[in-house]
Amino acid sequence: MSADQIAEFQAGVTAVLRMWSPFRAAVDNQWGGIESHAKANDLRTSIFENFDLSQTKQRMDPTDLEDDLVIYLEEEFSIGLEDGSEKQVAAIICELYDSCAKGEVGLARSMVERALKIGIQPAAKVVVQAGGEMEDSDDDDDDDVMECEESSSTVSSAIGTVSQDAATYAAGSLFGPDPLAMSSSSAPAAPSRQLGAPREMEAVPEVDDDGF
């Protein structure tokens, strides 16, 4: 697989995640705590590793990806996805992988174009209700929770010029500069959590018979 194909795939994935409204809302509102930006970037990195075009291995199954996305957002951002948007995200990522592996980068570039176009719009159109449920803030807006609806079969063959090359686009932070990284010291960062890996439990201090 060529470096250009890998870059196109990673740019497409970056665009899809940026257009996933519940995910964007979770990061922008720091529902994952002060490490929300880092957790978002870790998720993308883990997806890249599970869909590595530089290796001759079978890609991740869409159903497994769906499940891992749901678990990651629930455990890291306290989001209970009930809109089914993870199915759409997983399906498009798998489609991006298959098309880019064949050298067909039209879908990937289309995703980047769409993400760039909505980049100046509000980060999300969802509101949080009691119990962590989410709904669309526009009652008469029937758009999917994810901003992206196209598949490769509906992408126009006439694709405009993307303002950024794929490698540069994919290398950028998902949702802008990480406030924590900008203000943190040079202390080594904790290892990132891998997609599908169980969440690490906090160590419980040992207590002897005297209660100390």
PDB file of C-alpha atoms in Angstrom:
ATOM      1  CA  MET A   1       0.000   0.000   0.000  1.00  0.00           C
ATOM      2  CA  SER A   2       1.444   3.379  -0.941  1.00  0.00           C
ATOM      3  CA  ALA A   3       2.008   6.223   1.491  1.00  0.00           C
ATOM      4  CA  ASP A   4      -0.487   8.324  -0.452  1.00  0.00           C
ATOM      5  CA  GLN A   5      -3.229   5.727  -0.009  1.00  0.00           C
ATOM      6  CA  ILE A   6      -2.558   5.534   3.726  1.00  0.00           C
ATOM      7  CA  ALA A   7      -2.645   9.319   4.039  1.00  0.00           C
ATOM      8  CA  GLU A   8      -5.934   9.533   2.121  1.00  0.00           C
ATOM      9  CA  PHE A   9      -7.515   6.881   4.364  1.00  0.00           C
ATOM     10  CA  GLN A  10      -6.339   8.562   7.555  1.00  0.00           C
ATOM     11  CA  ALA A  11      -7.562  11.947   6.327  1.00  0.00           C
ATOM     12  CA  GLY A  12     -10.961  10.429   5.560  1.00  0.00           C
ATOM     13  CA  VAL A  13     -11.196   8.881   9.034  1.00  0.00           C
ATOM     14  CA  THR A  14     -10.198  12.201  10.600  1.00  0.00           C
ATOM     15  CA  ALA A  15     -12.963  13.960   8.682  1.00  0.00           C
ATOM     16  CA  VAL A  16     -15.586  11.371   9.642  1.00  0.00           C
ATOM     17  CA  LEU A  17     -14.745  11.654  13.341  1.00  0.00           C
ATOM     18  CA  ARG A  18     -14.841  15.442  13.161  1.00  0.00           C
ATOM     19  CA  MET A  19     -18.317  15.278  11.656  1.00  0.00           C
ATOM     20  CA  TRP A  20     -19.649  12.862  14.283  1.00  0.00           C
ATOM     21  CA  SER A  21     -21.793  15.251  16.307  1.00  0.00           C
ATOM     22  CA  PRO A  22     -22.066  13.372  19.650  1.00  0.00           C
ATOM     23  CA  PHE A  23     -18.315  12.859  19.639  1.00  0.00           C
ATOM     24  CA  ARG A  24     -17.636  16.501  18.873  1.00  0.00           C
ATOM     25  CA  ALA A  25     -20.018  17.613  21.605  1.00  0.00           C
ATOM     26  CA  ALA A  26     -18.332  15.320  24.135  1.00  0.00           C
ATOM     27  CA  VAL A  27     -14.899  16.762  23.417  1.00  0.00           C
ATOM     28  CA  ASP A  28     -15.963  20.392  23.163  1.00  0.00           C
ATOM     29  CA  ASN A  29     -17.826  20.166  26.471  1.00  0.00           C
ATOM     30  CA  GLN A  30     -15.053  18.118  28.115  1.00  0.00           C
ATOM     31  CA  TRP A  31     -17.372  15.295  29.120  1.00  0.00           C
ATOM     32  CA  GLY A  32     -14.246  13.168  29.289  1.00  0.00           C
ATOM     33  CA  GLY A  33     -12.604  15.580  31.716  1.00  0.00           C
ATOM     34  CA  ILE A  34      -9.578  17.739  31.053  1.00  0.00           C
ATOM     35  CA  GLU A  35      -8.092  14.946  28.925  1.00  0.00           C
ATOM     36  CA  SER A  36     -11.000  14.990  26.455  1.00  0.00           C
ATOM     37  CA  HIS A  37      -8.886  16.179  23.520  1.00  0.00           C
ATOM     38  CA  ALA A  38      -6.226  13.573  24.221  1.00  0.00           C
ATOM     39  CA  LYS A  39      -8.842  10.822  24.482  1.00  0.00           C
ATOM     40  CA  ALA A  40     -10.294  11.851  21.126  1.00  0.00           C
ATOM     41  CA  ASN A  41      -6.887  11.721  19.466  1.00  0.00           C
ATOM     42  CA  ASP A  42      -6.191   8.352  21.126  1.00  0.00           C
ATOM     43  CA  LEU A  43      -9.387   6.949  19.611  1.00  0.00           C
ATOM     44  CA  ARG A  44      -8.345   8.060  16.143  1.00  0.00           C
ATOM     45  CA  THR A  45      -4.840   6.630  16.582  1.00  0.00           C
ATOM     46  CA  SER A  46      -6.293   3.312  17.686  1.00  0.00           C
ATOM     47  CA  ILE A  47      -8.519   3.212  14.602  1.00  0.00           C
ATOM     48  CA  PHE A  48      -5.475   3.866  12.421  1.00  0.00           C
ATOM     49  CA  GLU A  49      -3.689   0.942  14.076  1.00  0.00           C
ATOM     50  CA  ASN A  50      -6.649  -1.407  13.601  1.00  0.00           C
ATOM     51  CA  PHE A  51      -6.939  -0.390   9.942  1.00  0.00           C
ATOM     52  CA  ASP A  52      -3.280  -0.370   8.981  1.00  0.00           C
ATOM     53  CA  LEU A  53      -3.039  -0.209   5.194  1.00  0.00           C
ATOM     54  CA  SER A  54       0.717  -0.742   5.363  1.00  0.00           C
ATOM     55  CA  GLN A  55       0.195  -4.321   6.548  1.00  0.00           C
ATOM     56  CA  THR A  56      -1.404  -7.244   4.773  1.00  0.00           C
ATOM     57  CA  LYS A  57      -3.889  -8.044   7.493  1.00  0.00           C
ATOM     58  CA  GLN A  58      -7.653  -8.246   7.427  1.00  0.00           C
ATOM     59  CA  ARG A  59      -9.385  -5.049   8.448  1.00  0.00           C
ATOM     60  CA  MET A  60     -11.506  -4.791  11.576  1.00  0.00           C
ATOM     61  CA  ASP A  61     -15.063  -6.065  11.274  1.00  0.00           C
ATOM     62  CA  PRO A  62     -17.691  -3.254  11.180  1.00  0.00           C
ATOM     63  CA  THR A  63     -19.702  -4.835  13.993  1.00  0.00           C
ATOM     64  CA  ASP A  64     -16.630  -5.052  16.227  1.00  0.00           C
ATOM     65  CA  LEU A  65     -15.803  -1.435  15.461  1.00  0.00           C
ATOM     66  CA  GLU A  66     -19.363  -0.382  16.312  1.00  0.00           C
ATOM     67  CA  ASP A  67     -19.169  -2.124  19.672  1.00  0.00           C
ATOM     68  CA  ASP A  68     -15.763  -0.669  20.486  1.00  0.00           C
ATOM     69  CA  LEU A  69     -16.895   2.868  19.602  1.00  0.00           C
ATOM     70  CA  VAL A  70     -19.927   2.550  21.865  1.00  0.00           C
ATOM     71  CA  ILE A  71     -17.852   1.213  24.747  1.00  0.00           C
ATOM     72  CA  TYR A  72     -15.123   3.836  24.333  1.00  0.00           C
ATOM     73  CA  LEU A  73     -17.531   6.780  24.312  1.00  0.00           C
ATOM     74  CA  GLU A  74     -19.492   5.373  27.219  1.00  0.00           C
ATOM     75  CA  GLU A  75     -16.482   4.689  29.414  1.00  0.00           C
ATOM     76  CA  GLU A  76     -14.315   7.672  28.462  1.00  0.00           C
ATOM     77  CA  PHE A  77     -16.974  10.356  27.884  1.00  0.00           C
ATOM     78  CA  SER A  78     -20.022   8.998  29.772  1.00  0.00           C
ATOM     79  CA  ILE A  79     -22.111   8.990  26.581  1.00  0.00           C
ATOM     80  CA  GLY A  80     -24.806   6.394  26.009  1.00  0.00           C
ATOM     81  CA  LEU A  81     -25.310   6.315  22.233  1.00  0.00           C
ATOM     82  CA  GLU A  82     -28.928   5.552  21.374  1.00  0.00           C
ATOM     83  CA  ASP A  83     -29.096   7.117  17.910  1.00  0.00           C
ATOM     84  CA  GLY A  84     -27.293   4.345  16.078  1.00  0.00           C
ATOM     85  CA  SER A  85     -24.729   6.793  14.709  1.00  0.00           C
ATOM     86  CA  GLU A  86     -21.882   4.434  15.601  1.00  0.00           C
ATOM     87  CA  LYS A  87     -23.165   2.076  12.894  1.00  0.00           C
ATOM     88  CA  GLN A  88     -22.858   4.806  10.276  1.00  0.00           C
ATOM     89  CA  VAL A  89     -19.399   5.823  11.485  1.00  0.00           C
ATOM     90  CA  ALA A  90     -18.138   2.241  11.486  1.00  0.00           C
ATOM     91  CA  ALA A  91     -19.611   1.517   8.054  1.00  0.00           C
ATOM     92  CA  ILE A  92     -18.003   4.579   6.472  1.00  0.00           C
ATOM     93  CA  ILE A  93     -14.610   3.885   8.057  1.00  0.00           C
ATOM     94  CA  CYS A  94     -14.678   0.330   6.700  1.00  0.00           C
ATOM     95  CA  GLU A  95     -15.753   1.628   3.303  1.00  0.00           C
ATOM     96  CA  LEU A  96     -12.916   4.149   3.373  1.00  0.00           C
ATOM     97  CA  TYR A  97     -10.463   1.356   4.079  1.00  0.00           C
ATOM     98  CA  ASP A  98     -11.736  -0.850   1.262  1.00  0.00           C
ATOM     99  CA  SER A  99     -11.813   1.953  -1.298  1.00  0.00           C
ATOM    100  CA  CYS A 100      -8.406   3.406  -0.413  1.00  0.00           C
ATOM    101  CA  ALA A 101      -6.879  -0.088  -0.484  1.00  0.00           C
ATOM    102  CA  LYS A 102      -7.997  -0.282  -4.105  1.00  0.00           C
ATOM    103  CA  GLY A 103      -6.512   3.133  -4.857  1.00  0.00           C
ATOM    104  CA  GLU A 104      -9.952   4.771  -5.015  1.00  0.00           C
ATOM    105  CA  VAL A 105      -9.649   7.935  -2.913  1.00  0.00           C
ATOM    106  CA  GLY A 106     -12.816   9.740  -4.018  1.00  0.00           C
ATOM    107  CA  LEU A 107     -14.802   8.924  -0.877  1.00  0.00           C
ATOM    108  CA  ALA A 108     -11.946   9.952   1.416  1.00  0.00           C
ATOM    109  CA  ARG A 109     -11.514  13.307  -0.322  1.00  0.00           C
ATOM    110  CA  SER A 110     -15.260  13.889  -0.277  1.00  0.00           C
ATOM    111  CA  MET A 111     -15.326  13.385   3.504  1.00  0.00           C
ATOM    112  CA  VAL A 112     -12.494  15.875   3.960  1.00  0.00           C
ATOM    113  CA  GLU A 113     -14.246  18.435   1.779  1.00  0.00           C
ATOM    114  CA  ARG A 114     -17.449  18.129   3.753  1.00  0.00           C
ATOM    115  CA  ALA A 115     -15.637  18.427   7.080  1.00  0.00           C
ATOM    116  CA  LEU A 116     -13.832  21.542   5.895  1.00  0.00           C
ATOM    117  CA  LYS A 117     -17.098  23.099   4.768  1.00  0.00           C
ATOM    118  CA  ILE A 118     -18.807  22.620   8.142  1.00  0.00           C
ATOM    119  CA  GLY A 119     -15.713  23.543  10.110  1.00  0.00           C
ATOM    120  CA  ILE A 120     -17.020  27.038  10.923  1.00  0.00           C
ATOM    121  CA  GLN A 121     -20.415  25.766  12.072  1.00  0.00           C
ATOM    122  CA  PRO A 122     -21.309  24.948  15.697  1.00  0.00           C
ATOM    123  CA  ALA A 123     -19.551  21.862  16.958  1.00  0.00           C
ATOM    124  CA  ALA A 124     -22.740  19.933  17.620  1.00  0.00           C
ATOM    125  CA  LYS A 125     -26.493  19.976  17.364  1.00  0.00           C
ATOM    126  CA  VAL A 126     -27.223  17.812  20.388  1.00  0.00           C
ATOM    127  CA  VAL A 127     -28.375  18.633  23.883  1.00  0.00           C
ATOM    128  CA  VAL A 128     -27.979  16.529  26.996  1.00  0.00           C
ATOM    129  CA  GLN A 129     -30.984  15.461  29.002  1.00  0.00           C
ATOM    130  CA  ALA A 130     -31.332  13.851  32.393  1.00  0.00           C
ATOM    131  CA  GLY A 131     -29.814  10.405  32.478  1.00  0.00           C
ATOM    132  CA  GLY A 132     -27.286  11.240  29.773  1.00  0.00           C
ATOM    133  CA  GLU A 133     -29.745  10.928  26.883  1.00  0.00           C
ATOM    134  CA  MET A 134     -29.213  13.110  23.857  1.00  0.00           C
ATOM    135  CA  GLU A 135     -31.511  14.511  21.254  1.00  0.00           C
ATOM    136  CA  ASP A 136     -31.298  16.871  18.304  1.00  0.00           C
ATOM    137  CA  SER A 137     -31.638  20.498  19.379  1.00  0.00           C
ATOM    138  CA  ASP A 138     -33.577  21.325  16.203  1.00  0.00           C
ATOM    139  CA  ASP A 139     -37.020  19.756  16.442  1.00  0.00           C
ATOM    140  CA  ASP A 140     -37.684  20.095  12.737  1.00  0.00           C
ATOM    141  CA  ASP A 141     -34.238  19.009  11.605  1.00  0.00           C
ATOM    142  CA  ASP A 142     -34.250  15.439  10.341  1.00  0.00           C
ATOM    143  CA  ASP A 143     -30.527  15.245   9.596  1.00  0.00           C
ATOM    144  CA  ASP A 144     -28.554  12.330  11.010  1.00  0.00           C
ATOM    145  CA  VAL A 145     -26.650  12.961  14.216  1.00  0.00           C
ATOM    146  CA  MET A 146     -23.582  12.573  12.080  1.00  0.00           C
ATOM    147  CA  GLU A 147     -23.052  15.323   9.531  1.00  0.00           C
ATOM    148  CA  CYS A 148     -21.944  12.859   6.868  1.00  0.00           C
ATOM    149  CA  GLU A 149     -24.486  10.868   4.883  1.00  0.00           C
ATOM    150  CA  GLU A 150     -22.801   9.973   1.610  1.00  0.00           C
ATOM    151  CA  SER A 151     -21.399   6.593   0.621  1.00  0.00           C
ATOM    152  CA  SER A 152     -19.052   5.848  -2.232  1.00  0.00           C
ATOM    153  CA  SER A 153     -22.009   5.088  -4.489  1.00  0.00           C
ATOM    154  CA  THR A 154     -23.334   8.637  -4.131  1.00  0.00           C
ATOM    155  CA  VAL A 155     -20.072  10.589  -4.143  1.00  0.00           C
ATOM    156  CA  SER A 156     -19.776  12.715  -7.242  1.00  0.00           C
ATOM    157  CA  SER A 157     -17.005  11.809  -9.638  1.00  0.00           C
ATOM    158  CA  ALA A 158     -16.155  15.479  -9.925  1.00  0.00           C
ATOM    159  CA  ILE A 159     -14.292  16.149  -6.687  1.00  0.00           C
ATOM    160  CA  GLY A 160     -12.993  19.620  -5.993  1.00  0.00           C
ATOM    161  CA  THR A 161      -9.550  20.491  -4.784  1.00  0.00           C
ATOM    162  CA  VAL A 162      -9.033  19.944  -1.074  1.00  0.00           C
ATOM    163  CA  SER A 163      -7.389  22.923   0.563  1.00  0.00           C
ATOM    164  CA  GLN A 164      -5.048  20.760   2.596  1.00  0.00           C
ATOM    165  CA  ASP A 165      -3.104  17.701   1.497  1.00  0.00           C
ATOM    166  CA  ALA A 166      -4.200  14.436   3.074  1.00  0.00           C
ATOM    167  CA  ALA A 167      -1.125  13.875   5.237  1.00  0.00           C
ATOM    168  CA  THR A 168      -1.287  17.359   6.744  1.00  0.00           C
ATOM    169  CA  TYR A 169      -5.022  17.073   7.391  1.00  0.00           C
ATOM    170  CA  ALA A 170      -4.698  13.695   9.101  1.00  0.00           C
ATOM    171  CA  ALA A 171      -1.795  14.864  11.265  1.00  0.00           C
ATOM    172  CA  GLY A 172      -3.747  17.654  12.923  1.00  0.00           C
ATOM    173  CA  SER A 173      -5.447  17.357  16.305  1.00  0.00           C
ATOM    174  CA  LEU A 174      -9.045  16.209  15.862  1.00  0.00           C
ATOM    175  CA  PHE A 175     -10.706  19.167  17.555  1.00  0.00           C
ATOM    176  CA  GLY A 176      -8.088  21.877  17.740  1.00  0.00           C
ATOM    177  CA  PRO A 177      -5.280  22.473  20.234  1.00  0.00           C
ATOM    178  CA  ASP A 178      -5.381  20.419  23.413  1.00  0.00           C
ATOM    179  CA  PRO A 179      -5.696  22.872  26.343  1.00  0.00           C
ATOM    180  CA  LEU A 180      -4.135  20.341  28.698  1.00  0.00           C
ATOM    181  CA  ALA A 181      -1.118  19.779  26.463  1.00  0.00           C
ATOM    182  CA  MET A 182      -0.594  23.524  26.103  1.00  0.00           C
ATOM    183  CA  SER A 183      -0.536  24.073  29.863  1.00  0.00           C
ATOM    184  CA  SER A 184       1.034  20.832  31.095  1.00  0.00           C
ATOM    185  CA  SER A 185       4.613  20.376  32.171  1.00  0.00           C
ATOM    186  CA  SER A 186       7.152  18.089  30.559  1.00  0.00           C
ATOM    187  CA  ALA A 187       6.053  15.126  32.687  1.00  0.00           C
ATOM    188  CA  PRO A 188       5.723  11.899  30.664  1.00  0.00           C
ATOM    189  CA  ALA A 189       2.191  11.173  29.484  1.00  0.00           C
ATOM    190  CA  ALA A 190       0.365   8.024  30.523  1.00  0.00           C
ATOM    191  CA  PRO A 191       0.047   5.366  27.805  1.00  0.00           C
ATOM    192  CA  SER A 192      -3.055   5.801  25.687  1.00  0.00           C
ATOM    193  CA  ARG A 193      -5.914   3.334  25.844  1.00  0.00           C
ATOM    194  CA  GLN A 194      -6.296   1.070  22.833  1.00  0.00           C
ATOM    195  CA  LEU A 195      -9.656   0.650  21.112  1.00  0.00           C
ATOM    196  CA  GLY A 196     -11.349  -2.465  22.479  1.00  0.00           C
ATOM    197  CA  ALA A 197      -9.033  -2.706  25.486  1.00  0.00           C
ATOM    198  CA  PRO A 198     -10.652  -2.833  28.947  1.00  0.00           C
ATOM    199  CA  ARG A 199     -10.566   0.331  30.985  1.00  0.00           C
ATOM    200  CA  GLU A 200      -7.871   0.376  33.636  1.00  0.00           C
ATOM    201  CA  MET A 201      -9.222   0.322  37.166  1.00  0.00           C
ATOM    202  CA  GLU A 202      -7.763   2.708  39.719  1.00  0.00           C
ATOM    203  CA  ALA A 203      -5.535   1.052  42.299  1.00  0.00           C
ATOM    204  CA  VAL A 204      -7.241   0.558  45.677  1.00  0.00           C
ATOM    205  CA  PRO A 205      -4.961   1.299  48.670  1.00  0.00           C
ATOM    206  CA  GLU A 206      -4.324  -1.682  50.909  1.00  0.00           C
ATOM    207  CA  VAL A 207      -5.621  -1.451  54.468  1.00  0.00           C
ATOM    208  CA  ASP A 208      -4.298  -3.645  57.277  1.00  0.00           C
ATOM    209  CA  ASP A 209      -6.201  -4.982  60.252  1.00  0.00           C
ATOM    210  CA  ASP A 210      -5.697  -1.733  62.168  1.00  0.00           C
ATOM    211  CA  GLY A 211      -7.409   0.270  59.436  1.00  0.00           C
ATOM    212  CA  PHE A 212      -4.244   1.963  58.209  1.00  0.00           C
TER     213      PHE A 212
END
